[in-house]
GROMACS .gro file of C-alpha atoms in nm:
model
  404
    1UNK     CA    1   0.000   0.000   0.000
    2UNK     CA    2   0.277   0.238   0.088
    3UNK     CA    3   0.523   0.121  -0.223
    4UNK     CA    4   0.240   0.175  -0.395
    5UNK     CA    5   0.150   0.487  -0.332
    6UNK     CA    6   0.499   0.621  -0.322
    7UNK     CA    7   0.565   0.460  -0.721
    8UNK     CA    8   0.231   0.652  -0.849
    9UNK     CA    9   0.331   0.964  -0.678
   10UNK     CA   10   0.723   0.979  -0.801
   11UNK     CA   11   0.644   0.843  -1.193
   12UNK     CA   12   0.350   1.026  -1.288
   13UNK     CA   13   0.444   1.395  -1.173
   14UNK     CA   14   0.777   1.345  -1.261
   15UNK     CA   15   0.689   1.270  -1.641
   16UNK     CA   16   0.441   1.583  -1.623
   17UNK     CA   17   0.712   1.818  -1.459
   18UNK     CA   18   0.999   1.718  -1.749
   19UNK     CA   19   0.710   1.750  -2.006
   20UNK     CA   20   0.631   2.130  -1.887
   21UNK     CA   21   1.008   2.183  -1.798
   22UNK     CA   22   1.152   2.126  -2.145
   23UNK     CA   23   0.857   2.351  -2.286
   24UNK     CA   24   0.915   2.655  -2.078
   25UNK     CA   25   1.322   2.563  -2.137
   26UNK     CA   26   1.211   2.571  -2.594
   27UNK     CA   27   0.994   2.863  -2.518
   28UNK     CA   28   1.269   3.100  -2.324
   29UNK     CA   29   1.520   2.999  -2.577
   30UNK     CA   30   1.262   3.123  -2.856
   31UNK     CA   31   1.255   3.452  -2.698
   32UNK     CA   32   1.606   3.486  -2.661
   33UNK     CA   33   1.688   3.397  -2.973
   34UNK     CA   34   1.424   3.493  -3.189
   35UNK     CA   35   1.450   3.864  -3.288
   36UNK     CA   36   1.067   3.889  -3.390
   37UNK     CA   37   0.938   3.799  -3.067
   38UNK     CA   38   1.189   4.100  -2.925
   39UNK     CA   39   1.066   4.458  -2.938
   40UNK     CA   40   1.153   4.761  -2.721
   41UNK     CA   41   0.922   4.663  -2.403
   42UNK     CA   42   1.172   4.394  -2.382
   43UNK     CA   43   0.988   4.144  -2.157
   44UNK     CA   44   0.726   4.378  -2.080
   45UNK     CA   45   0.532   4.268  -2.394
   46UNK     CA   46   0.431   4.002  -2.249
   47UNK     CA   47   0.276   4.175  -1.977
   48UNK     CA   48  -0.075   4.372  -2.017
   49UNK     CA   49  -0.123   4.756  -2.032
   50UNK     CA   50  -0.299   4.707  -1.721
   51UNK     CA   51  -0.042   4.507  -1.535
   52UNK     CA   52   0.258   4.701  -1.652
   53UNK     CA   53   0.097   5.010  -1.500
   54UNK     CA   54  -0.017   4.801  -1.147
   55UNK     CA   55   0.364   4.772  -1.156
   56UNK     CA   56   0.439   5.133  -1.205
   57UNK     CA   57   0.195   5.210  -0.838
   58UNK     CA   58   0.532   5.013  -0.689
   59UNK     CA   59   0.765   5.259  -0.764
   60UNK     CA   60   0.921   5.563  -0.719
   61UNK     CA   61   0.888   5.881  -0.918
   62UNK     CA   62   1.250   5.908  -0.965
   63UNK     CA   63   1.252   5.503  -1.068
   64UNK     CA   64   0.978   5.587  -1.331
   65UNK     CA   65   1.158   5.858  -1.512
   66UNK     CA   66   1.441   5.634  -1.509
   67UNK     CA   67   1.248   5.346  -1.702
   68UNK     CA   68   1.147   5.623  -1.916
   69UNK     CA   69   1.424   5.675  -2.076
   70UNK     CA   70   1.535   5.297  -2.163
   71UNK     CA   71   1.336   5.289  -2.497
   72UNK     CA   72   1.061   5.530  -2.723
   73UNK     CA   73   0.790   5.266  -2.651
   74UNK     CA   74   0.826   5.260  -2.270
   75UNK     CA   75   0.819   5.590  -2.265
   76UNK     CA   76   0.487   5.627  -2.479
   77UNK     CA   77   0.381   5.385  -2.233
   78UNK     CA   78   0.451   5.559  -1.924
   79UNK     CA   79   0.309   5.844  -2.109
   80UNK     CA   80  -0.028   5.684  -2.103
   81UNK     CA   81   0.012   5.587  -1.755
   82UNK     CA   82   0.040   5.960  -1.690
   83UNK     CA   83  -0.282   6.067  -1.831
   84UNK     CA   84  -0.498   5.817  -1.654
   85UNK     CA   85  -0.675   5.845  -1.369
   86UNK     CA   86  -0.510   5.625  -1.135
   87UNK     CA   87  -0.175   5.781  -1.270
   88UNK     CA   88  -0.319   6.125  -1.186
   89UNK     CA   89  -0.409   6.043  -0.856
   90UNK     CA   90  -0.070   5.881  -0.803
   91UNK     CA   91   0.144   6.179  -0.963
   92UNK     CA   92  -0.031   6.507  -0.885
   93UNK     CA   93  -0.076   6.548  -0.511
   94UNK     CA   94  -0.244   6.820  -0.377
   95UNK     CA   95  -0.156   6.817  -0.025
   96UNK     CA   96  -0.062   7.234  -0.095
   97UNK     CA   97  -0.270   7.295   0.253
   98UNK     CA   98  -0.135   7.035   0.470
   99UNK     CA   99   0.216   7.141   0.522
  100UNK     CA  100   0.267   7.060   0.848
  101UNK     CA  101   0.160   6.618   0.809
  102UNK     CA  102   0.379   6.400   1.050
  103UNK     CA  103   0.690   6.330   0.866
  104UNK     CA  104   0.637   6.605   0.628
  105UNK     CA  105   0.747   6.867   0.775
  106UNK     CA  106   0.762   7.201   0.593
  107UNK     CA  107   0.642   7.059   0.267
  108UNK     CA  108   0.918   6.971   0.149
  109UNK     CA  109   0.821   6.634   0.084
  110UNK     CA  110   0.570   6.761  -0.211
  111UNK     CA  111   0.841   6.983  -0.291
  112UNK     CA  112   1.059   6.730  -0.363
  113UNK     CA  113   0.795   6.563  -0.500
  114UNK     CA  114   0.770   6.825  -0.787
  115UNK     CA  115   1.095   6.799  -0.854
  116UNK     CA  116   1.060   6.448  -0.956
  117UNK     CA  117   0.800   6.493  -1.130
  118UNK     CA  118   0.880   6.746  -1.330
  119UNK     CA  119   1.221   6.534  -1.438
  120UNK     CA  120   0.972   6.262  -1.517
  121UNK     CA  121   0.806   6.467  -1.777
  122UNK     CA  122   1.115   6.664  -1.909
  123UNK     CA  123   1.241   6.328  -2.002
  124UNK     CA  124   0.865   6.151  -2.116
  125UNK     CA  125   0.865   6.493  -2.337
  126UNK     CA  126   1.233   6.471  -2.475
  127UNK     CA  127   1.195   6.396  -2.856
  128UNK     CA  128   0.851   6.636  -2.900
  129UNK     CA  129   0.909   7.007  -3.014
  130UNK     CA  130   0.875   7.226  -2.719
  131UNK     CA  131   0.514   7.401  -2.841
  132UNK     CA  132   0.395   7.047  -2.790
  133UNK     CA  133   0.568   6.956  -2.488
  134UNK     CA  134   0.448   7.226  -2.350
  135UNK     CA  135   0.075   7.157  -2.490
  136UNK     CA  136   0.052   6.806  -2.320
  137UNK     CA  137   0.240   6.909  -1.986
  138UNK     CA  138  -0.058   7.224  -1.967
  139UNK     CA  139  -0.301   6.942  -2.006
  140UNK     CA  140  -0.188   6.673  -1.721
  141UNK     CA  141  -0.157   6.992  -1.513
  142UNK     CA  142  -0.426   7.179  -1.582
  143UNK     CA  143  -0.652   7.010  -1.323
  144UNK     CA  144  -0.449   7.179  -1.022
  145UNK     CA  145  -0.662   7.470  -0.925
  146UNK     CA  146  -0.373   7.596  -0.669
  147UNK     CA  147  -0.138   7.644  -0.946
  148UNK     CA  148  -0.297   7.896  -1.121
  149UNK     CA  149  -0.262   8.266  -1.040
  150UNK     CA  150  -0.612   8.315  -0.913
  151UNK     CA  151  -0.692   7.951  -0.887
  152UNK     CA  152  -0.633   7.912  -0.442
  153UNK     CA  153  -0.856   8.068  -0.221
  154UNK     CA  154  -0.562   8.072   0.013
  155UNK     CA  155  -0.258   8.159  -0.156
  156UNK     CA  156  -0.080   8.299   0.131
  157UNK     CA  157  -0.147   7.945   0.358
  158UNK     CA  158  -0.035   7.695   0.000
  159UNK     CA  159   0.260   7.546  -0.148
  160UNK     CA  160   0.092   7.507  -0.527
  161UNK     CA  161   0.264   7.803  -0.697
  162UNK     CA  162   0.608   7.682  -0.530
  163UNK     CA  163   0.534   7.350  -0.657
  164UNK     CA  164   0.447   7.470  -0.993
  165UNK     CA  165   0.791   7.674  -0.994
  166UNK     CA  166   1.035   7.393  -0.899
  167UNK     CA  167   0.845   7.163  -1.146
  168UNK     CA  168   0.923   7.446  -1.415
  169UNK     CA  169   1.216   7.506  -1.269
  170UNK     CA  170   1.320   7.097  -1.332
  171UNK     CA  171   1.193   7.146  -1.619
  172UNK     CA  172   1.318   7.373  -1.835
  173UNK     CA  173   1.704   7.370  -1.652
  174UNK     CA  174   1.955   7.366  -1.951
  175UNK     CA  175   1.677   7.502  -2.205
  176UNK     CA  176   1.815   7.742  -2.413
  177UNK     CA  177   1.690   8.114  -2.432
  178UNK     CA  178   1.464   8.093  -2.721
  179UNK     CA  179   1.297   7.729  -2.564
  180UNK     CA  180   1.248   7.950  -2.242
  181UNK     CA  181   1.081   8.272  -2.380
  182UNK     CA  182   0.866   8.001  -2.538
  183UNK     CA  183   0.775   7.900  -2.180
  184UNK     CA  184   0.735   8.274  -2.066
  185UNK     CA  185   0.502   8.362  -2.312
  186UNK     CA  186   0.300   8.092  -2.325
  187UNK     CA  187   0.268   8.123  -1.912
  188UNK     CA  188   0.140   8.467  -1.961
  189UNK     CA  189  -0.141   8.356  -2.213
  190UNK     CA  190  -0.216   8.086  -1.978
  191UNK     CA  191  -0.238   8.314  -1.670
  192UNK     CA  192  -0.328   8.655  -1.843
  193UNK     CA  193  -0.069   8.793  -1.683
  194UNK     CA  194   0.026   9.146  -1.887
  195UNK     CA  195  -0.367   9.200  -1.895
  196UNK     CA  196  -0.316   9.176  -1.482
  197UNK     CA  197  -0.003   9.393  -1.498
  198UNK     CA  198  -0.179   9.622  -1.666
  199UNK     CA  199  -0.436   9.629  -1.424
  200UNK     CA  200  -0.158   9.725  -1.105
  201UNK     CA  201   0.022   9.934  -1.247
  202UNK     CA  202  -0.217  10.194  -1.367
  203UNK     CA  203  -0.436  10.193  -1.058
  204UNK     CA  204  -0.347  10.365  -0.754
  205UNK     CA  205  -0.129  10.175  -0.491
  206UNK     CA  206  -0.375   9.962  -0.326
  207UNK     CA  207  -0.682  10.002  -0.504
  208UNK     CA  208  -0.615   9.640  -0.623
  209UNK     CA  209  -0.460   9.508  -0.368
  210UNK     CA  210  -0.532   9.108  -0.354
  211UNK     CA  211  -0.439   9.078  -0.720
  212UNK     CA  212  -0.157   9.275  -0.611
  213UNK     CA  213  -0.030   8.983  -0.386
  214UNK     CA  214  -0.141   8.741  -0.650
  215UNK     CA  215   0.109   8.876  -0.924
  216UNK     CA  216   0.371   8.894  -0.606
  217UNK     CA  217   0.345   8.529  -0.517
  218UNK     CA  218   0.301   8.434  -0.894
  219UNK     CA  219   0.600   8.571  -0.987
  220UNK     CA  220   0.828   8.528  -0.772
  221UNK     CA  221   0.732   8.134  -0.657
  222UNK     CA  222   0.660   8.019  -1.045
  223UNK     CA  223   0.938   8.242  -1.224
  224UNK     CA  224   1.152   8.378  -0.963
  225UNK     CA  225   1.284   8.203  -0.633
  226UNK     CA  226   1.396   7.875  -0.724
  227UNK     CA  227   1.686   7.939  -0.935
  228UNK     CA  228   2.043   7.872  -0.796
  229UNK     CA  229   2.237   8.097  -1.037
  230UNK     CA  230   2.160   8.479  -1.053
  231UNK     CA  231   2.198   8.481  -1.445
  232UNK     CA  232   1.869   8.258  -1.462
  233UNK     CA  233   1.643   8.464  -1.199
  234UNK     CA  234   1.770   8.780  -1.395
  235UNK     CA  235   1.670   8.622  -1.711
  236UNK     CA  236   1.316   8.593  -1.617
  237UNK     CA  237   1.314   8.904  -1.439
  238UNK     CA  238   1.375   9.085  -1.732
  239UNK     CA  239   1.095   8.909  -1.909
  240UNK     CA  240   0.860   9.034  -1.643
  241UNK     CA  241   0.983   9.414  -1.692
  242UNK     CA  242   1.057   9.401  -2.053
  243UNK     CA  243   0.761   9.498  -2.149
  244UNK     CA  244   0.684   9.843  -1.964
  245UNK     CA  245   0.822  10.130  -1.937
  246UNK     CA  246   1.027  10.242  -1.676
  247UNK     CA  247   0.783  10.403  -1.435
  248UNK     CA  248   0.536  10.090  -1.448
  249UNK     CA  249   0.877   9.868  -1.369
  250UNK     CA  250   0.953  10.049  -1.099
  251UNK     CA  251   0.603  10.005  -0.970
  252UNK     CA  252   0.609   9.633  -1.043
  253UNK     CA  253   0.949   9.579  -0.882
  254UNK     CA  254   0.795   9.751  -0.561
  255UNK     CA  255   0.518   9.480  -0.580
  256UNK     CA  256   0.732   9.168  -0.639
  257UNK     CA  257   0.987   9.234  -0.422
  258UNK     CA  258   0.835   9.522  -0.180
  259UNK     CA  259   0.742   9.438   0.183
  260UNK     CA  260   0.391   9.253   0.183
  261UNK     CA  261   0.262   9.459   0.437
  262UNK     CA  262   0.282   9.794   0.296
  263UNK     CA  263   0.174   9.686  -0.091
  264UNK     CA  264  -0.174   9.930  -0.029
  265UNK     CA  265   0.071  10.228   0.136
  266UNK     CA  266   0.168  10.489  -0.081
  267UNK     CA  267   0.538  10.549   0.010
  268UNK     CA  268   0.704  10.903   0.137
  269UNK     CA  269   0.882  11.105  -0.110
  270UNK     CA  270   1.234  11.005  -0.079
  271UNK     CA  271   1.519  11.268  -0.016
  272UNK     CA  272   1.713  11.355  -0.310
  273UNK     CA  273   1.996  11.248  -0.144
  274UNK     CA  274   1.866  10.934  -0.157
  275UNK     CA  275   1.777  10.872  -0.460
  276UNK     CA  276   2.105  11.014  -0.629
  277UNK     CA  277   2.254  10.739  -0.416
  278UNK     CA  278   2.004  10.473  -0.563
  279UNK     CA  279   2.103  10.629  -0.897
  280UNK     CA  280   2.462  10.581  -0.865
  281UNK     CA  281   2.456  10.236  -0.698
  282UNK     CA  282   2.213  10.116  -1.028
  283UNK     CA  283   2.514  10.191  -1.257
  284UNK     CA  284   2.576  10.420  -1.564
  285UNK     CA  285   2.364  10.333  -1.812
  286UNK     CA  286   2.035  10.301  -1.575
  287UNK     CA  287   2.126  10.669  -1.426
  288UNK     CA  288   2.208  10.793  -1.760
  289UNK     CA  289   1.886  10.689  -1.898
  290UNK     CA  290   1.667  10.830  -1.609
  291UNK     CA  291   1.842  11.190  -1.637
  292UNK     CA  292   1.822  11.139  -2.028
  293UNK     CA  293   1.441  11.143  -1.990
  294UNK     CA  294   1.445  11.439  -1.751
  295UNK     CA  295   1.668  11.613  -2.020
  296UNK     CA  296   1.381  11.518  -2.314
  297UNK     CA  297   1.089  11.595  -2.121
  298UNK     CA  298   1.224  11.954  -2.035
  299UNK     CA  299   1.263  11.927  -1.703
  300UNK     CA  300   1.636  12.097  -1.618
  301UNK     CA  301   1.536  12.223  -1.292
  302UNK     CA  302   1.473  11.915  -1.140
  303UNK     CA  303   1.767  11.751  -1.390
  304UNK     CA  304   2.018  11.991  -1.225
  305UNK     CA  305   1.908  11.959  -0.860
  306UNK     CA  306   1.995  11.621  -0.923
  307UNK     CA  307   2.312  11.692  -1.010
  308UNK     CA  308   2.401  11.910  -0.712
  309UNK     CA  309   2.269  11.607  -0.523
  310UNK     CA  310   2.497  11.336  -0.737
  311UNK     CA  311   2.811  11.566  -0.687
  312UNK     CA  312   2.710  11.609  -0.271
  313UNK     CA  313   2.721  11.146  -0.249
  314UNK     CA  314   3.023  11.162  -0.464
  315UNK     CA  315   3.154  11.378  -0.180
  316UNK     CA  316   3.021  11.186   0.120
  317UNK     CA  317   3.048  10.836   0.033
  318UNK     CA  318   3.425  10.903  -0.152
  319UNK     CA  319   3.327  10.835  -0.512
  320UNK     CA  320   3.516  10.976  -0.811
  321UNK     CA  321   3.391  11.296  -0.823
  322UNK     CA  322   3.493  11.317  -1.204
  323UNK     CA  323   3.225  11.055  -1.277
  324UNK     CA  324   2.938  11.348  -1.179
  325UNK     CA  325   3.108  11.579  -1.372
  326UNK     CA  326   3.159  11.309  -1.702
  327UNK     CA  327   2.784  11.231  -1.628
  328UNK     CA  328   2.648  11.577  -1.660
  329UNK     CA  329   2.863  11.637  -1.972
  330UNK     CA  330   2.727  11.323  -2.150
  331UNK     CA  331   2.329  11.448  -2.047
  332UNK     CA  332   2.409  11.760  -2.182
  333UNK     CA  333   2.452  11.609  -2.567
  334UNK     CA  334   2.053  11.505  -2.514
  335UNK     CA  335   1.980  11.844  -2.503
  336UNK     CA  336   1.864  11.949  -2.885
  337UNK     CA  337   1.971  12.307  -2.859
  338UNK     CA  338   2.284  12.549  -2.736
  339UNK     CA  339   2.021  12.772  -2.559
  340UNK     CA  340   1.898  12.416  -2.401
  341UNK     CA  341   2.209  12.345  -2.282
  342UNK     CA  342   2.331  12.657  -2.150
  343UNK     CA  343   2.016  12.698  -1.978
  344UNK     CA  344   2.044  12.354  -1.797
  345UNK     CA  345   2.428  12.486  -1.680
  346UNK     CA  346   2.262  12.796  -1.555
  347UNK     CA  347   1.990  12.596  -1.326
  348UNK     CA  348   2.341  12.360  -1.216
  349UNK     CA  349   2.491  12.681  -1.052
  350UNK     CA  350   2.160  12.815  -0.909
  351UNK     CA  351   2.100  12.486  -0.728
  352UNK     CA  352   2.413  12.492  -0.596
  353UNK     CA  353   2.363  12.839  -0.469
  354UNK     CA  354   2.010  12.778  -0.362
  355UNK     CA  355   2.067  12.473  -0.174
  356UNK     CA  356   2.391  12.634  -0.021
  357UNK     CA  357   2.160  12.935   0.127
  358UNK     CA  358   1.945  12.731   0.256
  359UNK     CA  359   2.127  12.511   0.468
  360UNK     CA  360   2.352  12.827   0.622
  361UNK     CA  361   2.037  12.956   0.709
  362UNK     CA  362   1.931  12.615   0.888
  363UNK     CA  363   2.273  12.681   1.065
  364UNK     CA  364   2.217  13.023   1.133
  365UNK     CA  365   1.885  12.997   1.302
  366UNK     CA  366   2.053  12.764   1.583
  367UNK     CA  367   1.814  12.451   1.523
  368UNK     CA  368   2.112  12.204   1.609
  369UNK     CA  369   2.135  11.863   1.724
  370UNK     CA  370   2.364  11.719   1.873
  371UNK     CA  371   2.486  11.547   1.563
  372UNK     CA  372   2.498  11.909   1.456
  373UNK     CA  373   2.379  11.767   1.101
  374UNK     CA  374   2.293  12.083   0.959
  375UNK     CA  375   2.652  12.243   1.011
  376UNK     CA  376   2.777  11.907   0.856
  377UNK     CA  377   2.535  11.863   0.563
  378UNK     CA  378   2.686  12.231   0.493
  379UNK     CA  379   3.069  12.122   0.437
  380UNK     CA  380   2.967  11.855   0.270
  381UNK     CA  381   2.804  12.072   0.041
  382UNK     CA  382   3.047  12.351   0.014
  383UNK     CA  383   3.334  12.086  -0.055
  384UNK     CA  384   3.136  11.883  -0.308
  385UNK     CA  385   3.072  12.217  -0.519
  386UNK     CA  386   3.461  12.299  -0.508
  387UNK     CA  387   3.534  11.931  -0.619
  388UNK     CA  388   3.266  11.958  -0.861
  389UNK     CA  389   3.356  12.271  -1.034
  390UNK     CA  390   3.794  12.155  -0.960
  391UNK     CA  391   3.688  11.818  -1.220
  392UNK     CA  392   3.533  12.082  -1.437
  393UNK     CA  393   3.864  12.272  -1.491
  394UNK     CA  394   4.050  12.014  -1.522
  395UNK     CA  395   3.824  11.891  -1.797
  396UNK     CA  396   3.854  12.227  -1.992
  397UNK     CA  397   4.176  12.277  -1.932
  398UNK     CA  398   4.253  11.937  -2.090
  399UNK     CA  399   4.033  11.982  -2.379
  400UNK     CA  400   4.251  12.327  -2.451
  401UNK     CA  401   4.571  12.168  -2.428
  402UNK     CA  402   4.471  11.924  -2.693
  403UNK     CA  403   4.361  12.215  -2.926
  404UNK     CA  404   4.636  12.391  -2.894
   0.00000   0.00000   0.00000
């Protein structure tokens, strides 16, 4: 009974198990060998759509972009994966509210998240032109309300526009500069965002003053913050301001990069002083072109203030005070006329004088402090006009040496 049972249980599988061994053995070796049964999936082809992307919910989005890259067909695959729902679900989290989850702390885990991701599409994308890459990415993301400039009830309290800006930022990192005005403009047809420009910077400081902060947090989280090289930030920068003149990107640079609290304050006048020293410290051609305009527009009193104002920084932060006097002889080529020009030199020497008289008289009626500013403000003056006028001699009598 035993032997028995032991003979029919050691032939009769045994036979079966060689039989099915040496087909699977025939069958491998086919698909080794065989070059029509290979194709780019490689082994996946024998797997279904459905199970290939079961095994995609296993791993990682770093992993995935990986496997994106091993062949054209995997990558249409993964592609498709993308645009379903359960891929959807899986790649676009929304968590933009819930920064503070255990073991997430400060959101950098969707952060990093975004990153991935937006590797995993740069590479799915690689071989289309970038109008269409830029089509299809617009269309898997198009669904996330809080990246959109007026799409978060709460934009101050979300992560979705910092998402959206290291995504980009993944994304378009080694693009070159044509690729990224590409991007640029087709981010302000998506978002309107000259029409909202417009908008800001012809109203009155705080008149619009939530899409104020909108523009703010747009710009600077999507186009602005997430660069590592100055070059890059400055690039897109200068696609924000390109467009408007200089007053409106003035206004604009006070709402991207002004304090959030004050966006519906208008400002104080600033002192003269001051902004000669903002002048000088934004370089030549900037404070050329801002006294060039002055010059055009007919305005030579306030043009030659300045200049009494340029001279008195040169004097009391020790810069070259030849580079006032070469920057007051380069304005005065704007002006269209002799009589122009002369008159402009004329209002230079009266706002020395004027300026002088007035702070001797602020000496002179004993309102001192202990500082004893006024007194000081007046040698600083009084020097800066002898310096001034010393780099003016020196110029003419230079010129007439090489006439002679």
């Amino acid at each position: 009974m035993t032997s028995t049972a032991r003979t029919s249980y050691t032939l009769i599988p045994n036979q079966k198990y060689r039989r099915s061994n040496r087909h699977s053995r025939q069958h491998c070796e086919v698909m080794d060998t065989d070059p029509q049964s290979l194709s780019t999936l490689g082994y996946f082809k024998t797997l279904p759509l459905e199970i290939f992307q079961m095994l995609l919910n296993y791993l990682s989005v770093k992993d995935i972009s990986m496997l994106c890259m091993v062949s054209k067909t995997i990558s249409n695959r993964l592609i498709t994966y993308i645009s379903t729902p359960s891929g959807n679900r899986r790649l676009l989290l929304q968590d933009f509210h819930n920064i503070e989850l255990p073991g997430k702390r400060d959101g950098s885990y969707i952060l990093e998240h975004y990153r991935s991701l937006g590797l995993l599409l740069k590479r799915c994308t690689l071989l289309l032109p970038t109008k269409d890459r830029l089509k299809y990415i617009h269309k898997i993301l198009s669904e996330v309300s809080c990246f959109k400039l007026n799409g978060c009830p709460s934009p101050l309290h979300c992560l979705g526009l910092q998402c959206y800006g290291v995504f980009l930022q993944i994304l378009t990192a080694g693009w070159d500069e044509l690729e990224c005005h590409r991007v640029f403009n087709f981010l302000c047809e998506l978002s309107n965002l000259p029409r909202k420009v417009q908008t800001v910077v012809s109203s009155k400081p705080g008149s619009a003053r939530k899409l104020e902060l909108r523009i703010r947090l747009f710009c600077r989280s999507v186009l602005l913050n997430h660069w590592i090289h100055r070059s890059d930030s400055a690039f897109w920068l200068t696609r924000i301001l390109k467009p408007w003149p200089m007053v409106n990107q003035a206004r604009l640079l006070y709402i991207i990069f002004g304090p959030v609290s004050s966006l519906d304050v208008v400002p104080r006048e600033w002192l003269m002083e001051n902004n000669a020293r903002l002048l000088i410290l934004s370089g030549n051609n900037i404070c050329f072109t801002f006294m060039a305009s002055k010059a055009v527009n007919g305005r030579a009193f306030e043009l030659a203030r300045l200049v009494v104002f340029l001279a008195l920084v040169c004097e009391k932060d020790l810069y070259c005070m030849d580079w006032a006097v070469k920057m007051m002889q380069k304005v005065c080529k704007v002006f269209s006329t002799p009589g122009e020009r002369n008159n402009f030199l004329q209002s230079v020497e009266n706002a020395f004088a004027h300026m002088i008289m007035d702070m001797l008289q602020a000496v002179l009626s004993g309102d001192r402090d202990e500082e004893d500013i006024s007194f000081l403000n007046l040698f600083h003056l009084v020097n800066a006009q002898a310096n001034f006028h010393k780099e003016i001699l020196y110029l003419t009598m230079r010129s007439n040496s090489n006439t002679v």
